[in-house]
Short mmCIF file of C-alpha atoms and ligand atoms in Angstrom, two decimals:
data_model
loop_
_atom_site.label_atom_id
_atom_site.label_comp_id
_atom_site.label_asym_id
_atom_site.label_seq_id
_atom_site.Cartn_x
_atom_site.Cartn_y
_atom_site.Cartn_z
CA UNK A 1 102.51 80.33 112.15
CA UNK A 2 101.05 82.69 109.61
CA UNK A 3 97.83 80.63 109.88
CA UNK A 4 97.30 81.74 113.51
CA UNK A 5 97.89 85.32 112.47
CA UNK A 6 95.38 84.99 109.62
CA UNK A 7 92.83 83.50 111.98
CA UNK A 8 93.31 86.37 114.42
CA UNK A 9 92.93 88.97 111.67
CA UNK A 10 89.80 87.23 110.36
CA UNK A 11 88.24 87.63 113.77
CA UNK A 12 88.99 91.35 113.92
CA UNK A 13 85.75 93.25 113.28
CA UNK A 14 85.44 94.64 109.76
CA UNK A 15 85.05 98.34 109.14
CA UNK A 16 81.54 99.74 109.68
CA UNK A 17 79.50 100.07 106.48
CA UNK A 18 79.43 103.89 106.57
CA UNK A 19 83.20 104.03 106.86
CA UNK A 20 83.67 101.77 103.84
CA UNK A 21 81.14 103.88 101.96
CA UNK A 22 82.94 107.12 102.93
CA UNK A 23 86.25 105.70 101.72
CA UNK A 24 84.68 104.52 98.48
CA UNK A 25 82.99 107.78 97.56
CA UNK A 26 85.98 109.91 98.56
CA UNK A 27 88.10 107.98 96.08
CA UNK A 28 85.74 109.07 93.31
CA UNK A 29 86.97 112.43 91.94
CA UNK A 30 83.38 113.41 91.10
CA UNK A 31 82.30 113.35 94.76
CA UNK A 32 81.15 116.68 96.20
CA UNK A 33 80.90 117.78 99.85
CA UNK A 34 77.11 117.43 99.51
CA UNK A 35 77.48 113.73 98.56
CA UNK A 36 79.72 113.11 101.53
CA UNK A 37 77.33 115.04 103.76
CA UNK A 38 74.56 112.57 102.85
CA UNK A 39 76.67 109.55 103.83
CA UNK A 40 78.23 110.99 107.00
CA UNK A 41 74.81 112.27 108.07
CA UNK A 42 73.67 108.63 108.33
CA UNK A 43 76.22 107.87 111.02
CA UNK A 44 75.71 109.96 114.16
CA UNK A 45 79.00 108.87 115.71
CA UNK A 46 81.06 109.82 112.69
CA UNK A 47 79.09 113.03 112.27
CA UNK A 48 79.86 113.92 115.89
CA UNK A 49 83.54 113.31 115.30
CA UNK A 50 83.62 115.49 112.17
CA UNK A 51 82.03 118.34 114.14
CA UNK A 52 84.35 117.76 117.08
CA UNK A 53 87.40 117.82 114.81
CA UNK A 54 86.57 121.05 112.98
CA UNK A 55 85.89 122.77 116.31
CA UNK A 56 88.98 121.35 118.02
CA UNK A 57 92.30 122.90 118.88
CA UNK A 58 93.77 120.90 115.97
CA UNK A 59 92.17 123.38 113.59
CA UNK A 60 92.05 126.30 115.99
CA UNK A 61 89.16 128.11 114.26
CA UNK A 62 87.89 131.30 115.90
CA UNK A 63 84.15 130.59 115.37
CA UNK A 64 82.17 127.50 116.18
CA UNK A 65 81.01 125.61 113.10
CA UNK A 66 77.59 124.02 113.45
CA UNK A 67 76.74 122.80 109.95
CA UNK A 68 78.00 119.41 108.80
CA UNK A 69 78.35 120.34 105.16
CA UNK A 70 80.32 123.46 106.12
CA UNK A 71 82.57 121.32 108.32
CA UNK A 72 83.14 118.94 105.39
CA UNK A 73 84.00 121.82 103.07
CA UNK A 74 86.47 123.28 105.57
CA UNK A 75 88.10 119.97 106.43
CA UNK A 76 88.16 118.67 102.88
CA UNK A 77 87.02 115.27 101.63
CA UNK A 78 90.39 113.64 102.34
CA UNK A 79 90.47 114.67 105.98
CA UNK A 80 86.94 113.40 106.53
CA UNK A 81 87.89 110.15 104.85
CA UNK A 82 90.97 109.79 107.03
CA UNK A 83 89.06 110.65 110.16
CA UNK A 84 86.50 107.96 109.31
CA UNK A 85 89.29 105.48 108.72
CA UNK A 86 91.26 106.25 111.84
CA UNK A 87 88.08 106.27 113.94
CA UNK A 88 87.21 102.79 112.73
CA UNK A 89 90.73 101.43 113.10
CA UNK A 90 91.49 102.92 116.50
CA UNK A 91 88.00 102.15 117.80
CA UNK A 92 88.72 98.58 116.84
CA UNK A 93 92.16 98.35 118.34
CA UNK A 94 91.63 100.14 121.60
CA UNK A 95 88.97 97.60 122.59
CA UNK A 96 90.47 94.45 124.00
CA UNK A 97 93.62 94.11 121.94
CA UNK A 98 95.93 95.90 124.33
CA UNK A 99 98.53 93.73 126.00
CA UNK A 100 101.71 93.92 128.01
CA UNK A 101 104.13 92.79 125.32
CA UNK A 102 104.23 96.21 123.73
CA UNK A 103 103.39 99.14 125.93
CA UNK A 104 100.41 100.54 124.04
CA UNK A 105 101.00 104.15 125.13
CA UNK A 106 104.54 103.90 123.82
CA UNK A 107 103.30 102.22 120.65
CA UNK A 108 100.74 104.94 119.86
CA UNK A 109 103.22 107.69 120.77
CA UNK A 110 105.65 106.23 118.21
CA UNK A 111 102.82 105.91 115.68
CA UNK A 112 101.61 109.45 116.29
CA UNK A 113 105.11 110.86 115.99
CA UNK A 114 105.71 108.97 112.74
CA UNK A 115 102.43 110.33 111.38
CA UNK A 116 103.30 113.91 112.30
CA UNK A 117 106.77 113.69 110.75
CA UNK A 118 105.42 112.03 107.58
CA UNK A 119 103.03 114.97 107.23
CA UNK A 120 105.88 117.44 107.78
CA UNK A 121 107.89 115.69 105.08
CA UNK A 122 104.90 115.97 102.73
CA UNK A 123 104.82 119.73 103.35
CA UNK A 124 108.59 120.08 102.95
CA UNK A 125 108.51 118.22 99.64
CA UNK A 126 105.68 120.41 98.34
CA UNK A 127 103.15 117.66 98.01
CA UNK A 128 99.55 118.77 97.38
CA UNK A 129 98.18 119.88 100.80
CA UNK A 130 95.03 117.82 100.10
CA UNK A 131 97.17 114.73 100.55
CA UNK A 132 98.95 115.70 103.79
CA UNK A 133 96.42 113.99 106.04
CA UNK A 134 96.97 110.75 104.16
CA UNK A 135 100.66 110.92 105.07
CA UNK A 136 99.66 111.39 108.69
CA UNK A 137 97.36 108.36 108.66
CA UNK A 138 99.94 106.19 106.88
CA UNK A 139 102.47 107.07 109.60
CA UNK A 140 99.90 106.46 112.29
CA UNK A 141 99.13 102.98 110.97
CA UNK A 142 102.53 101.86 109.67
CA UNK A 143 103.29 99.42 112.52
CA UNK A 144 99.76 98.01 112.78
CA UNK A 145 101.13 94.54 111.91
CA UNK A 146 102.70 94.32 115.37
CA UNK A 147 99.27 94.04 117.01
CA UNK A 148 98.40 90.52 115.72
CA UNK A 149 101.95 89.40 116.55
CA UNK A 150 101.68 90.42 120.19
CA UNK A 151 98.24 88.81 120.47
CA UNK A 152 99.00 85.52 118.73
CA UNK A 153 102.56 84.94 119.95
CA UNK A 154 103.07 87.00 123.11
CA UNK A 155 106.03 85.05 124.51
CA UNK A 156 107.78 84.59 121.18
CA UNK A 157 107.30 88.24 120.29
CA UNK A 158 108.71 89.35 123.62
CA UNK A 159 111.73 87.14 122.86
CA UNK A 160 112.01 88.82 119.42
CA UNK A 161 112.06 92.26 121.05
CA UNK A 162 114.79 91.26 123.52
CA UNK A 163 116.82 89.55 120.83
CA UNK A 164 116.62 92.71 118.70
CA UNK A 165 117.81 94.66 121.71
CA UNK A 166 120.63 92.32 122.68
CA UNK A 167 121.94 91.72 119.18
CA UNK A 168 121.43 95.31 118.04
CA UNK A 169 119.39 94.14 115.11
CA UNK A 170 116.32 95.82 113.62
CA UNK A 171 113.16 94.19 115.00
CA UNK A 172 111.67 93.35 111.60
CA UNK A 173 114.80 91.34 110.73
CA UNK A 174 114.53 89.35 113.95
CA UNK A 175 110.83 88.76 113.22
CA UNK A 176 111.71 87.33 109.79
CA UNK A 177 114.31 85.02 111.31
CA UNK A 178 112.01 83.75 114.06
CA UNK A 179 108.68 83.67 112.23
CA UNK A 180 109.67 83.75 108.51
CA UNK A 181 107.52 86.90 108.09
CA UNK A 182 107.60 90.35 109.65
CA UNK A 183 105.16 93.05 110.77
CA UNK A 184 105.14 94.61 107.29
CA UNK A 185 103.63 91.40 105.87
CA UNK A 186 101.19 91.07 108.78
CA UNK A 187 100.30 94.76 108.47
CA UNK A 188 99.43 94.24 104.81
CA UNK A 189 97.06 91.41 105.82
CA UNK A 190 95.39 93.72 108.35
CA UNK A 191 95.07 96.36 105.64
CA UNK A 192 93.41 93.80 103.33
CA UNK A 193 91.00 92.84 106.06
CA UNK A 194 89.98 96.47 106.42
CA UNK A 195 90.02 97.08 102.67
CA UNK A 196 92.71 99.73 103.06
CA UNK A 197 94.32 99.89 99.63
CA UNK A 198 96.75 102.06 97.75
CA UNK A 199 99.31 104.35 99.31
CA UNK A 200 98.51 103.63 102.96
CA UNK A 201 98.73 99.86 102.48
CA UNK A 202 101.96 100.27 100.51
CA UNK A 203 103.52 102.28 103.34
CA UNK A 204 102.53 99.61 105.86
CA UNK A 205 104.00 96.91 103.62
CA UNK A 206 107.27 98.63 102.62
CA UNK A 207 108.30 101.04 105.39
CA UNK A 208 111.41 99.00 106.29
CA UNK A 209 112.42 98.32 102.68
CA UNK A 210 111.52 101.43 100.67
CA UNK A 211 114.27 100.60 98.18
CA UNK A 212 112.31 97.53 97.08
CA UNK A 213 109.11 99.44 96.43
CA UNK A 214 108.22 99.82 92.77
CA UNK A 215 104.60 101.03 92.86
CA UNK A 216 103.19 104.46 92.16
CA UNK A 217 103.06 105.73 95.77
CA UNK A 218 106.76 106.18 96.24
CA UNK A 219 106.53 109.58 97.96
CA UNK A 220 104.29 108.30 100.71
CA UNK A 221 106.22 105.05 101.23
CA UNK A 222 109.50 106.98 101.39
CA UNK A 223 108.11 109.64 103.72
CA UNK A 224 106.89 107.01 106.19
CA UNK A 225 110.24 105.17 106.06
CA UNK A 226 112.07 108.40 106.92
CA UNK A 227 109.50 109.43 109.52
CA UNK A 228 109.76 106.05 111.25
CA UNK A 229 113.52 106.39 111.47
CA UNK A 230 113.32 109.97 112.69
CA UNK A 231 110.75 109.28 115.38
CA UNK A 232 113.06 106.59 116.79
CA UNK A 233 115.96 109.02 116.54
CA UNK A 234 113.97 111.69 118.39
CA UNK A 235 113.04 109.05 120.98
CA UNK A 236 109.33 109.72 120.90
CA UNK A 237 107.50 106.64 122.07
CA UNK A 238 108.65 103.07 121.65
CA UNK A 239 107.29 100.26 119.49
CA UNK A 240 109.81 97.53 120.24
CA UNK A 241 112.64 98.55 117.90
CA UNK A 242 115.77 100.34 119.08
CA UNK A 243 117.89 99.61 116.03
CA UNK A 244 116.26 101.12 112.97
CA UNK A 245 118.03 101.14 109.61
CA UNK A 246 118.45 104.63 108.23
CA UNK A 247 116.87 104.99 104.77
CA UNK A 248 119.49 105.53 102.07
CA UNK A 249 120.40 108.97 100.72
CA UNK A 250 118.47 108.33 97.50
CA UNK A 251 115.24 108.03 99.52
CA UNK A 252 115.81 111.49 101.05
CA UNK A 253 116.91 112.89 97.70
CA UNK A 254 113.85 111.77 95.81
CA UNK A 255 111.68 113.66 98.32
CA UNK A 256 113.98 116.68 98.25
CA UNK A 257 114.50 116.65 102.03
CA UNK A 258 117.56 116.06 104.19
CA UNK A 259 118.02 114.56 107.62
CA UNK A 260 119.46 117.81 109.00
CA UNK A 261 116.56 119.84 107.65
CA UNK A 262 114.07 117.52 109.37
CA UNK A 263 116.07 117.36 112.57
CA UNK A 264 116.07 121.15 112.75
CA UNK A 265 112.27 121.03 112.78
CA UNK A 266 112.15 119.00 115.97
CA UNK A 267 110.52 121.80 117.99
CA UNK A 268 107.83 122.29 115.37
CA UNK A 269 107.35 118.54 115.34
CA UNK A 270 106.85 118.48 119.11
CA UNK A 271 104.18 121.17 118.84
CA UNK A 272 102.45 119.29 116.03
CA UNK A 273 102.43 116.13 118.11
CA UNK A 274 100.50 117.91 120.81
CA UNK A 275 97.95 119.06 118.24
CA UNK A 276 97.73 115.64 116.64
CA UNK A 277 96.99 114.12 120.03
CA UNK A 278 93.64 115.86 119.72
CA UNK A 279 93.01 114.08 116.40
CA UNK A 280 93.87 110.75 118.01
CA UNK A 281 91.66 111.40 121.00
CA UNK A 282 88.72 112.29 118.80
CA UNK A 283 89.31 109.13 116.79
CA UNK A 284 89.19 106.84 119.79
FE1 FE2 B 1 107.86 99.03 111.46
FE1 FE2 B 2 107.76 102.11 113.36
#
């Protein structure tokens, strides 16, 4: 069965060359806004999105910014990198891969909410603000492995969702029983296809089993695991799973956050979701 999934992923378009280049140079600590300006300037679509983002309600700046390099300085290299990535990924997925098995509006609402909460957790655990956007993107993409499932095995996946519902079992466990692999594994294959490495791939691969994760991106993996649970708890959107497993206390402790503290931020989270919708819209 994994063969059909691999075939499907192989056929997914790869990331545009500029996007790969942006990701590559942003990972180099010596990169300056001027370097990034040269690369983004080659791609009119991406350039348009950078300008649209800095002048959007998401940033709420009083004056219109018209220079690309200025926009890059204000947004920061990481945000531009993440915008490039989410533009490529969402551009890819919104064309032709939608289906009735998972309601795509519900799916993206769940993804968006998980991204917003992951970013809130990053702020609450005093993680370098330069990295906050990465938490958002990791949350946004964490369930990406469900897309090949619904396309390759629509009937079987629908049965997995109902079985999860009827037996009150987490969806990823039912997937493992029915297919021998789950959407974390499939998500990691999608990440490989798009050359998404490091923390974001780790979060995709370990968000339902943070306790097993032993790599160096623990904070991000843990934050996404908590955010996923919380967005189901807050009932924002729906991605097929009604029975999430709550991450253990040690996962909260190592980030220095508590469930109650995050729950008390639910109004703030709702406001942030509205703002983040702008980011998602620009990306599509
Ligand atoms: Fe998941
Ligand atoms: Fe999820």
